[in-house]
PDB file of C-alpha atoms and ligand atoms in Angstrom:
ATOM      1  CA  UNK A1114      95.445 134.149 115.354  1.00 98.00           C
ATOM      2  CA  UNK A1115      92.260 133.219 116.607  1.00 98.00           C
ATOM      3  CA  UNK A1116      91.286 133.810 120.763  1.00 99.00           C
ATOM      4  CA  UNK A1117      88.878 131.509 121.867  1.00 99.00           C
ATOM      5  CA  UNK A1118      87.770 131.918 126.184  1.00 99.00           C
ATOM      6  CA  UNK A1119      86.423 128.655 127.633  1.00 99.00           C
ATOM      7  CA  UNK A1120      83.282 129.829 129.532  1.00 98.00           C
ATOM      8  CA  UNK A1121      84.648 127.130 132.128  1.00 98.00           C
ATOM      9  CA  UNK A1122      86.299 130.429 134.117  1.00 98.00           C
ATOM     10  CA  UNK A1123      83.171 132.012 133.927  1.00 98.00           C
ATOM     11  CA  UNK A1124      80.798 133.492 136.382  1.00 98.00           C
ATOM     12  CA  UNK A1125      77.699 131.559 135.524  1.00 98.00           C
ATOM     13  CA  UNK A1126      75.029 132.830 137.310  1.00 98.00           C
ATOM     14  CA  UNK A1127      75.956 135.834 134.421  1.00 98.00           C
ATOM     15  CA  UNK A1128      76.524 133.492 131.396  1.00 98.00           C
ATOM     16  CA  UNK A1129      75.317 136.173 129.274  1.00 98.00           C
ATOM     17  CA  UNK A1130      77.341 139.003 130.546  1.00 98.00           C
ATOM     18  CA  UNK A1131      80.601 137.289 130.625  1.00 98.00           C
ATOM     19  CA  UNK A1132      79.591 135.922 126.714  1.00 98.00           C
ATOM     20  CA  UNK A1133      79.380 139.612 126.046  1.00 98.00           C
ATOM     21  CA  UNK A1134      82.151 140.733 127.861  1.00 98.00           C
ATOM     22  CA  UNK A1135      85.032 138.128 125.642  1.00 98.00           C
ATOM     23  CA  UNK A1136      82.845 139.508 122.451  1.00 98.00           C
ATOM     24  CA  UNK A1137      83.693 143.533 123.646  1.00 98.00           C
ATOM     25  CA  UNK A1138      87.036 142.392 124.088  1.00 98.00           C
ATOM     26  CA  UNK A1139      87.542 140.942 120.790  1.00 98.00           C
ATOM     27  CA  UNK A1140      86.937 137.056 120.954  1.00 99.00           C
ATOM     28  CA  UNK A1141      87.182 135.289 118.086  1.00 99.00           C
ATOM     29  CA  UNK A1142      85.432 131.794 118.787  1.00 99.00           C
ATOM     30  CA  UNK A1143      83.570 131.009 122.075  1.00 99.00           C
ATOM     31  CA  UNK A1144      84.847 127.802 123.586  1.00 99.00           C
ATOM     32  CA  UNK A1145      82.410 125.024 125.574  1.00 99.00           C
ATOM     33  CA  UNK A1146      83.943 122.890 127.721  1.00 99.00           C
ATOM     34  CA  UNK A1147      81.670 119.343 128.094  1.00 99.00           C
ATOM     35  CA  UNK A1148      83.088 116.896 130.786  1.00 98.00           C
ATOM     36  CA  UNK A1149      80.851 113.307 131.991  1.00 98.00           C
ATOM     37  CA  UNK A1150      82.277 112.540 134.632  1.00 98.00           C
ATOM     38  CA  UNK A1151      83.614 109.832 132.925  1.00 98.00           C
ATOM     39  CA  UNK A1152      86.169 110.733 130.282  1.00 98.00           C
ATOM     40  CA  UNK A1153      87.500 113.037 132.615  1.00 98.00           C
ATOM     41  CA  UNK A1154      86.651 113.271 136.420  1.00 98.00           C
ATOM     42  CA  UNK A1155      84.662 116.726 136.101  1.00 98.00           C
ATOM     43  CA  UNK A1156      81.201 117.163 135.401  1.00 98.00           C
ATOM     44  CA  UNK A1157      80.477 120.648 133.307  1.00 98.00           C
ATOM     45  CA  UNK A1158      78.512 121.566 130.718  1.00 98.00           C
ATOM     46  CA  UNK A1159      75.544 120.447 128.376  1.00 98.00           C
ATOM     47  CA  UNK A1160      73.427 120.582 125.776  1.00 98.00           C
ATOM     48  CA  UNK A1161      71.664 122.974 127.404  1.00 98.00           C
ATOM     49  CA  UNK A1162      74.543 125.252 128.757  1.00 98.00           C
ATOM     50  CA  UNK A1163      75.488 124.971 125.010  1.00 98.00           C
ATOM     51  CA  UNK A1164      72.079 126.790 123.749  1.00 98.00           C
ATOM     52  CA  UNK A1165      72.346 129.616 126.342  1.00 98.00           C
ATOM     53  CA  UNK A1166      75.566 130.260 124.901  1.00 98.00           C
ATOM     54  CA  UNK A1167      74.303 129.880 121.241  1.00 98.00           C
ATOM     55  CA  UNK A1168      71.674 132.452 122.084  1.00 98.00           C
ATOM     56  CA  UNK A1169      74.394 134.895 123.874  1.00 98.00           C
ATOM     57  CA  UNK A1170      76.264 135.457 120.822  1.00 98.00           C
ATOM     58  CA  UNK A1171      76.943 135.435 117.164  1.00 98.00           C
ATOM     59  CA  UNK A1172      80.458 133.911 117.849  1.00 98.00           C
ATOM     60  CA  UNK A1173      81.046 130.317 116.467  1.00 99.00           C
ATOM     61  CA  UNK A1174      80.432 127.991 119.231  1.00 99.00           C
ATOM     62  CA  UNK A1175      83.837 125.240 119.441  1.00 99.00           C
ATOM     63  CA  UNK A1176      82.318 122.749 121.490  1.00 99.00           C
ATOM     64  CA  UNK A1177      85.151 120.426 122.833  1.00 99.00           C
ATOM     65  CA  UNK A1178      83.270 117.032 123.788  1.00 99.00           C
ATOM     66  CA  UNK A1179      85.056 115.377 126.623  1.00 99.00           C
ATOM     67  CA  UNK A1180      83.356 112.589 126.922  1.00 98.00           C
ATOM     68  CA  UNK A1181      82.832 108.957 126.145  1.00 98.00           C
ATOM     69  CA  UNK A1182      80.786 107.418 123.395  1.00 98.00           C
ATOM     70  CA  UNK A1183      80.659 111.272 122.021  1.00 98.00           C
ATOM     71  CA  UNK A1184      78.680 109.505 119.254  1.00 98.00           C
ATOM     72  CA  UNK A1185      75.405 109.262 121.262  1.00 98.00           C
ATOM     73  CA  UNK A1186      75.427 112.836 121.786  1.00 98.00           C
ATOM     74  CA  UNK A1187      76.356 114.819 118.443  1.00 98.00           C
ATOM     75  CA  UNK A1188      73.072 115.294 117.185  1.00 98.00           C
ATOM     76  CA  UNK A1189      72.147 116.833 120.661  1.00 98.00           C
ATOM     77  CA  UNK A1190      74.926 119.699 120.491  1.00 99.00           C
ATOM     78  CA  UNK A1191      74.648 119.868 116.965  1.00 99.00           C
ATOM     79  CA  UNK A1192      70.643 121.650 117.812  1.00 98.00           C
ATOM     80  CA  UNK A1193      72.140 123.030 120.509  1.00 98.00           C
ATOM     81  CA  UNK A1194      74.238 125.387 118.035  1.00 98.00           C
ATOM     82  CA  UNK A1195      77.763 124.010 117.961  1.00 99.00           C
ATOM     83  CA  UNK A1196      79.575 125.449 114.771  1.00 99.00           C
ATOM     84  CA  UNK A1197      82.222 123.405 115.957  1.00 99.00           C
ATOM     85  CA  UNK A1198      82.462 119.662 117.411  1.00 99.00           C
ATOM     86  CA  UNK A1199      85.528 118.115 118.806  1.00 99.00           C
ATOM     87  CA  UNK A1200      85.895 114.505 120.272  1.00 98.00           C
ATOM     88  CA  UNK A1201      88.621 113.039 121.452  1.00 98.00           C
ATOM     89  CA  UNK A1202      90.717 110.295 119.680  1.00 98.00           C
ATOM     90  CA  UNK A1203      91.173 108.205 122.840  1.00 98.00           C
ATOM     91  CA  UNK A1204      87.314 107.512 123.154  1.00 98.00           C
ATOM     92  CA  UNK A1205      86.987 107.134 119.253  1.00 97.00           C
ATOM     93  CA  UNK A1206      87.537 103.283 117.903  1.00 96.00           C
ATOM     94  CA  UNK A1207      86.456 104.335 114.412  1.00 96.00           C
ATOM     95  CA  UNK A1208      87.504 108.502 114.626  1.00 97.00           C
ATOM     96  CA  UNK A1209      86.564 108.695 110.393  1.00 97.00           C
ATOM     97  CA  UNK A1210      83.334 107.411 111.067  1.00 98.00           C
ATOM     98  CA  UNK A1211      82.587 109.812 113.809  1.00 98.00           C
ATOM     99  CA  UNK A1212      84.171 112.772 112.214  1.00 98.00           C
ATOM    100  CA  UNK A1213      81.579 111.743 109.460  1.00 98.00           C
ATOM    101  CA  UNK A1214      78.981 111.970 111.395  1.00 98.00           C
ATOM    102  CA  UNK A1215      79.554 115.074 113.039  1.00 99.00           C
ATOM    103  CA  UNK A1216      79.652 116.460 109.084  1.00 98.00           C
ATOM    104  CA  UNK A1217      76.448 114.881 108.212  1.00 98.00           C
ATOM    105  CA  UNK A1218      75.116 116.953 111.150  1.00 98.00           C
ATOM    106  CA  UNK A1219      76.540 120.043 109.538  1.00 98.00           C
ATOM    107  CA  UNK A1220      78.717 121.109 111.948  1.00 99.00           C
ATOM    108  CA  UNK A1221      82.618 121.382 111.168  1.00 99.00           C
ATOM    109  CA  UNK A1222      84.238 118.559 112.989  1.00 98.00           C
ATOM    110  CA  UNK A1223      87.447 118.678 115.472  1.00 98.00           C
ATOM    111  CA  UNK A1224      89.755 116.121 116.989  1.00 98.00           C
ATOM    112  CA  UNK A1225      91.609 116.567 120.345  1.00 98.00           C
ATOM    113  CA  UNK A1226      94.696 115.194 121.649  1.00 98.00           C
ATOM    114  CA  UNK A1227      95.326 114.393 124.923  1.00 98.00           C
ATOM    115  CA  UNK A1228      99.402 115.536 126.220  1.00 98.00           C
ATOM    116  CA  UNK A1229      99.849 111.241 126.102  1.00 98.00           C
ATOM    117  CA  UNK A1230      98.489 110.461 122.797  1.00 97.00           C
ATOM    118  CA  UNK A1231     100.641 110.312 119.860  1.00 96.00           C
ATOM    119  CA  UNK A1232     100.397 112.574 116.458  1.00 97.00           C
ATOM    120  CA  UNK A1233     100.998 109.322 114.477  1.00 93.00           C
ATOM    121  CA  UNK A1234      98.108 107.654 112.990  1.00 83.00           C
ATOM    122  CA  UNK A1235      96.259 110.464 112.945  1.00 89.00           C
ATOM    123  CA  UNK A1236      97.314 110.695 109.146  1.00 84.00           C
ATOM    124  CA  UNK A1237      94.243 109.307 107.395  1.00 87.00           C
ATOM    125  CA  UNK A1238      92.062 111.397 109.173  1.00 95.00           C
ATOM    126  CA  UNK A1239      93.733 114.702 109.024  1.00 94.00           C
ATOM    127  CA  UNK A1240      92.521 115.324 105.742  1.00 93.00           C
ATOM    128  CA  UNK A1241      88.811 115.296 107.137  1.00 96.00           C
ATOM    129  CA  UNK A1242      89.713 117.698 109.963  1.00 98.00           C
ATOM    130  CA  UNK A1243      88.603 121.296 109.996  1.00 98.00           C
ATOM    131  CA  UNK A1244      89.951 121.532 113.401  1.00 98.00           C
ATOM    132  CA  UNK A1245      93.242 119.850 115.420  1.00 98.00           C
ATOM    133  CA  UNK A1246      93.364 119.974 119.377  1.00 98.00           C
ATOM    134  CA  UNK A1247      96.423 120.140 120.648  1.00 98.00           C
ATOM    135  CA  UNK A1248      95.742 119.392 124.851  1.00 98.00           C
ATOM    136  CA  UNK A1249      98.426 121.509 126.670  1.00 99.00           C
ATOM    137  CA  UNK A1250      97.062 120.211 129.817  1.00 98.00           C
ATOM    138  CA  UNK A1251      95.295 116.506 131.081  1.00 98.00           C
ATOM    139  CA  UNK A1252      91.875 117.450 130.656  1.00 98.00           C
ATOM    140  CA  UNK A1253      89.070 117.946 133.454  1.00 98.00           C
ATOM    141  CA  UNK A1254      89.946 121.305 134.578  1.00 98.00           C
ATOM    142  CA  UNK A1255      90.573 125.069 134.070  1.00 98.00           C
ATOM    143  CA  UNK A1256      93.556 126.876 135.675  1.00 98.00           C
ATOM    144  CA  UNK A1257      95.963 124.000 135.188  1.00 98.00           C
ATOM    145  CA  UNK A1258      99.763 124.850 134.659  1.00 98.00           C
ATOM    146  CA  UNK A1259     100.845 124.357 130.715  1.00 98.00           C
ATOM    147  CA  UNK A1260     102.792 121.149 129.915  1.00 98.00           C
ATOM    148  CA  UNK A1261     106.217 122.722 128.501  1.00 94.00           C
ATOM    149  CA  UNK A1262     106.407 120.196 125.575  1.00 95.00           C
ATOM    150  CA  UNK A1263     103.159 120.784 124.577  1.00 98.00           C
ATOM    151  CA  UNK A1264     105.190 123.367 122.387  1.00 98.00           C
ATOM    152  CA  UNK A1265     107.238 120.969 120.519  1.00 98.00           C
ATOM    153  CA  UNK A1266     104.321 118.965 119.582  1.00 98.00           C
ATOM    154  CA  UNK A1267     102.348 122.119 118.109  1.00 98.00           C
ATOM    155  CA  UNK A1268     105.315 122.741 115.562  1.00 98.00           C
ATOM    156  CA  UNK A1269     105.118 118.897 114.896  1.00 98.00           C
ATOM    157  CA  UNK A1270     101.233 119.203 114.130  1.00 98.00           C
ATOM    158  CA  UNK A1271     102.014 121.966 112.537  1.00 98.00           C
ATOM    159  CA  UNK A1272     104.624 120.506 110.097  1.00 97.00           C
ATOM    160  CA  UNK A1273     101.674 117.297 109.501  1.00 96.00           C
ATOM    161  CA  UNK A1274      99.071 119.542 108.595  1.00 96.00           C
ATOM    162  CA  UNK A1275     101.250 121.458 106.039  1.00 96.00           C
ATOM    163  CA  UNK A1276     102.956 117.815 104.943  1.00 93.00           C
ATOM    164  CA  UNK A1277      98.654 117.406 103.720  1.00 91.00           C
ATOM    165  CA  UNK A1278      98.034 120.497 102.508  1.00 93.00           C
ATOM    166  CA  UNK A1279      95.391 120.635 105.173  1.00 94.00           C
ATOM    167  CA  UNK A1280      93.503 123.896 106.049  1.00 95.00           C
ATOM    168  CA  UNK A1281      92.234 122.784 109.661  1.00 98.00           C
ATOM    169  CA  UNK A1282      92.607 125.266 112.248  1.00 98.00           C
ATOM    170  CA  UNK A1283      95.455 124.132 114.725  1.00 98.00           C
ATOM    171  CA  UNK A1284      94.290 125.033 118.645  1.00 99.00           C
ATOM    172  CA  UNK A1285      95.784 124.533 121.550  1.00 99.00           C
ATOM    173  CA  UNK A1286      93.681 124.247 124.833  1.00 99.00           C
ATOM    174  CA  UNK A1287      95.045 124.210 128.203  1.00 98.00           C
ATOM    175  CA  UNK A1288      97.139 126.925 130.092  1.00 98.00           C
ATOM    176  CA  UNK A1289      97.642 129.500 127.311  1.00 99.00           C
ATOM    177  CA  UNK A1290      98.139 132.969 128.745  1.00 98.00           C
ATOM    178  CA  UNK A1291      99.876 136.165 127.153  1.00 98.00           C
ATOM    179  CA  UNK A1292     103.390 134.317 128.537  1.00 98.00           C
ATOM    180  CA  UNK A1293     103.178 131.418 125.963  1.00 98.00           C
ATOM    181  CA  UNK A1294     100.973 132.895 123.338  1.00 98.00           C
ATOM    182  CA  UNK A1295     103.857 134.123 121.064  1.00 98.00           C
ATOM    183  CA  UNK A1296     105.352 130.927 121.386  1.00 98.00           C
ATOM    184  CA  UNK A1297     102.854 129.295 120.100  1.00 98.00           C
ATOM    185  CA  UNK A1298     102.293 131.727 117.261  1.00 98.00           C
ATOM    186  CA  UNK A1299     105.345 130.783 116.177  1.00 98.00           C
ATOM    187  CA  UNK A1300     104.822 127.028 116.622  1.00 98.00           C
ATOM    188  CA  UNK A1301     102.018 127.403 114.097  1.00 98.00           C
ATOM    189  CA  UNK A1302      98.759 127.527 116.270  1.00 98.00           C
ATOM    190  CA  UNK A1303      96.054 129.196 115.079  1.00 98.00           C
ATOM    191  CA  UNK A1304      93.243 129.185 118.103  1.00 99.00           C
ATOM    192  CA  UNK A1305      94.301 129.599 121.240  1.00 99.00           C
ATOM    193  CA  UNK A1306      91.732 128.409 123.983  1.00 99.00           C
ATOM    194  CA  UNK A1307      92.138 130.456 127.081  1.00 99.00           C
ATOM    195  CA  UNK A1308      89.712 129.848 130.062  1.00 98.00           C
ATOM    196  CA  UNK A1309      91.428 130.882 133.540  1.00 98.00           C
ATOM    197  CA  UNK A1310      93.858 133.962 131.993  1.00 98.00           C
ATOM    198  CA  UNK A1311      90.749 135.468 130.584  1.00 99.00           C
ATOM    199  CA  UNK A1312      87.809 135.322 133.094  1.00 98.00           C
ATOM    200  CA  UNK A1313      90.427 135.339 135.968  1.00 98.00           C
ATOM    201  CA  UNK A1314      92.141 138.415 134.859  1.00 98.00           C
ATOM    202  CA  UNK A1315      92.502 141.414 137.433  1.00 98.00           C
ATOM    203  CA  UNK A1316      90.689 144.306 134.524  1.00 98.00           C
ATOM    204  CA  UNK A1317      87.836 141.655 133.589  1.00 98.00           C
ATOM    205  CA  UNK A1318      87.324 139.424 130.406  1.00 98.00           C
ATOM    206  CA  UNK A1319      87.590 141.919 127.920  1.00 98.00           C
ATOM    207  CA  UNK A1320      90.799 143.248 129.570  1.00 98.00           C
ATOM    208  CA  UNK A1321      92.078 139.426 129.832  1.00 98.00           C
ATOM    209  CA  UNK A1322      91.642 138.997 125.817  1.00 98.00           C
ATOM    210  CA  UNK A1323      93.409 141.931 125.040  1.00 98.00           C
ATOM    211  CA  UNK A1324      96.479 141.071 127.127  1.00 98.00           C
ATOM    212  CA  UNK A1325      96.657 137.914 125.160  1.00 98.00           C
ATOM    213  CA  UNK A1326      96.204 139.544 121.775  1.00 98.00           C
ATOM    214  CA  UNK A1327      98.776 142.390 122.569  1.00 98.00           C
ATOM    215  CA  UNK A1328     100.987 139.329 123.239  1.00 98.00           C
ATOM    216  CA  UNK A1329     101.374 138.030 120.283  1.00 98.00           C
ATOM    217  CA  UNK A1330     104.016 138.838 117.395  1.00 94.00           C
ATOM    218  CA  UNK A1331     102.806 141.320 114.756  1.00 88.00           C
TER     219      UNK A1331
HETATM  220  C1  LIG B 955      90.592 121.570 130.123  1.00 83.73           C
HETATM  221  C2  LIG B 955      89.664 122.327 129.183  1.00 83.73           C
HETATM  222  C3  LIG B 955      90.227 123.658 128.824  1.00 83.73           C
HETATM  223  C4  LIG B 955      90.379 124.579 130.000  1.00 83.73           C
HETATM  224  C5  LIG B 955      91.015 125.876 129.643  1.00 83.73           C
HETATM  225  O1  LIG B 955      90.044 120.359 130.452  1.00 83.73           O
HETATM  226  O2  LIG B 955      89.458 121.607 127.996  1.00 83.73           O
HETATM  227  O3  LIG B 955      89.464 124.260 127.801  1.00 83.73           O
HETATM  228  O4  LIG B 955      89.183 124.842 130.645  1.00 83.73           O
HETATM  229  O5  LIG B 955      91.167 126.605 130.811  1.00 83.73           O
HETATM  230  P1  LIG B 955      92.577 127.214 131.262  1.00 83.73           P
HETATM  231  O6  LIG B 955      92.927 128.224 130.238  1.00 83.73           O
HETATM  232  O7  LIG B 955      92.274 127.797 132.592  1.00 83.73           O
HETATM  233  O8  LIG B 955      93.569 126.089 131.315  1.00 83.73           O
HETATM  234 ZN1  LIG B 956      88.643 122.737 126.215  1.00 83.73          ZN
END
């Protein structure tokens, strides 16, 4: 199982610091959260944000783009360092042709789901996917409470992947904390995006991955 903190929770006047701090604590992926304004009602992160962080750590950078017309702005995140780039279906009329594009920037290439949007039809592009986002929350902010049936439909990703033989990572972003994790272990995630539970916790970052790893099933 893979532990990826959303620098969302972070203190960013110490980007740097807190970067380092997930990476001491045993961080697997670093996650960017990038909100217009538009998509979602938050304004956050961009390509620029995205470089510090490329320059803070050796950690793949999963970039989830929540934003509209993600198109116009691949190539930008793709030099700022992503190593991953997710878009969301909702904002993607052609979502093969954009997950093409984000592998002609070579950059592996993610799709999220919001908690509203359906698993079906996302069958013909699964087999392009090196990442699946499973939303556990609306997206637009950190510390939001978990939807409960965001559990259900993890297994059911899960069971889609596996129906394709597909090797993309299964994440699930939004409200994860060492009281779900195992749950979703056994649903079949394999990231687990973490943003509040991590930077928020009492010990510090390091402290808040470790809680979540300890959490999990052996
Ligand atoms: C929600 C973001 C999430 C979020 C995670 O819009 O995509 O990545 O920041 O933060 P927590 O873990 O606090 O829900
Ligand atoms: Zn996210």
């Amino acid at each position: 199982m893979k532990i990826a903190p959303s620098i969302l929770s972070c203190d960013f006047s110490r980007l740097g610091e807190e970067i380092g701090a997930v990476n001491e604590g045993g961080a697997d992926w670093i996650h960017v959260d990038v909100m217009d304004g538009h998509f979602v009602p938050n304004i956050t992160i961009g390509p620029v944000i995205t470089r510090g962080a490329r320059c803070s750590t050796d950690l793949p950078l999963d970039v989830h783009l929540m934003i509209e017309t993600p198109e116009r702005y691949l190539q930008s995140f793709a030099e700022a360092g992503a190593t991953f780039m997710t878009v969301h279906a909702e904002v993607c009329p052609d979502l093969m042709a954009t997950v093409g594009q984000i592998h002609s920037l070579g950059v592996k290439a993610g799709v999220a789901l919001n908690p509203e949007t359906s698993l079906e039809e996302m069958d013909d592009v699964l087999g392009e996917l090196d990442l699946l986002v499973i939303m556990s929350v609306n997206p637009g902010f950190g510390g939001q409470a978990y939807i409960p049936g965001s559990t259900e439909k993890v297994a059911e990703a899960r069971r889609l992947l596996d129906r394709y033989g597909s090797p993309a990572e299964l994440e699930v972003d939004g409200g994860v904390d060492a009281n779900n994790a195992a749950d979703l272990q056994s649903a079949g995630a394999s990231v687990l995006v973490a943003g509040s539970a991590i930077y928020g916790h009492p010990e510090g970052p390091g402290a808040g991955v470790r809680t979540i790893r300890e959490a999990l099933l052996s």
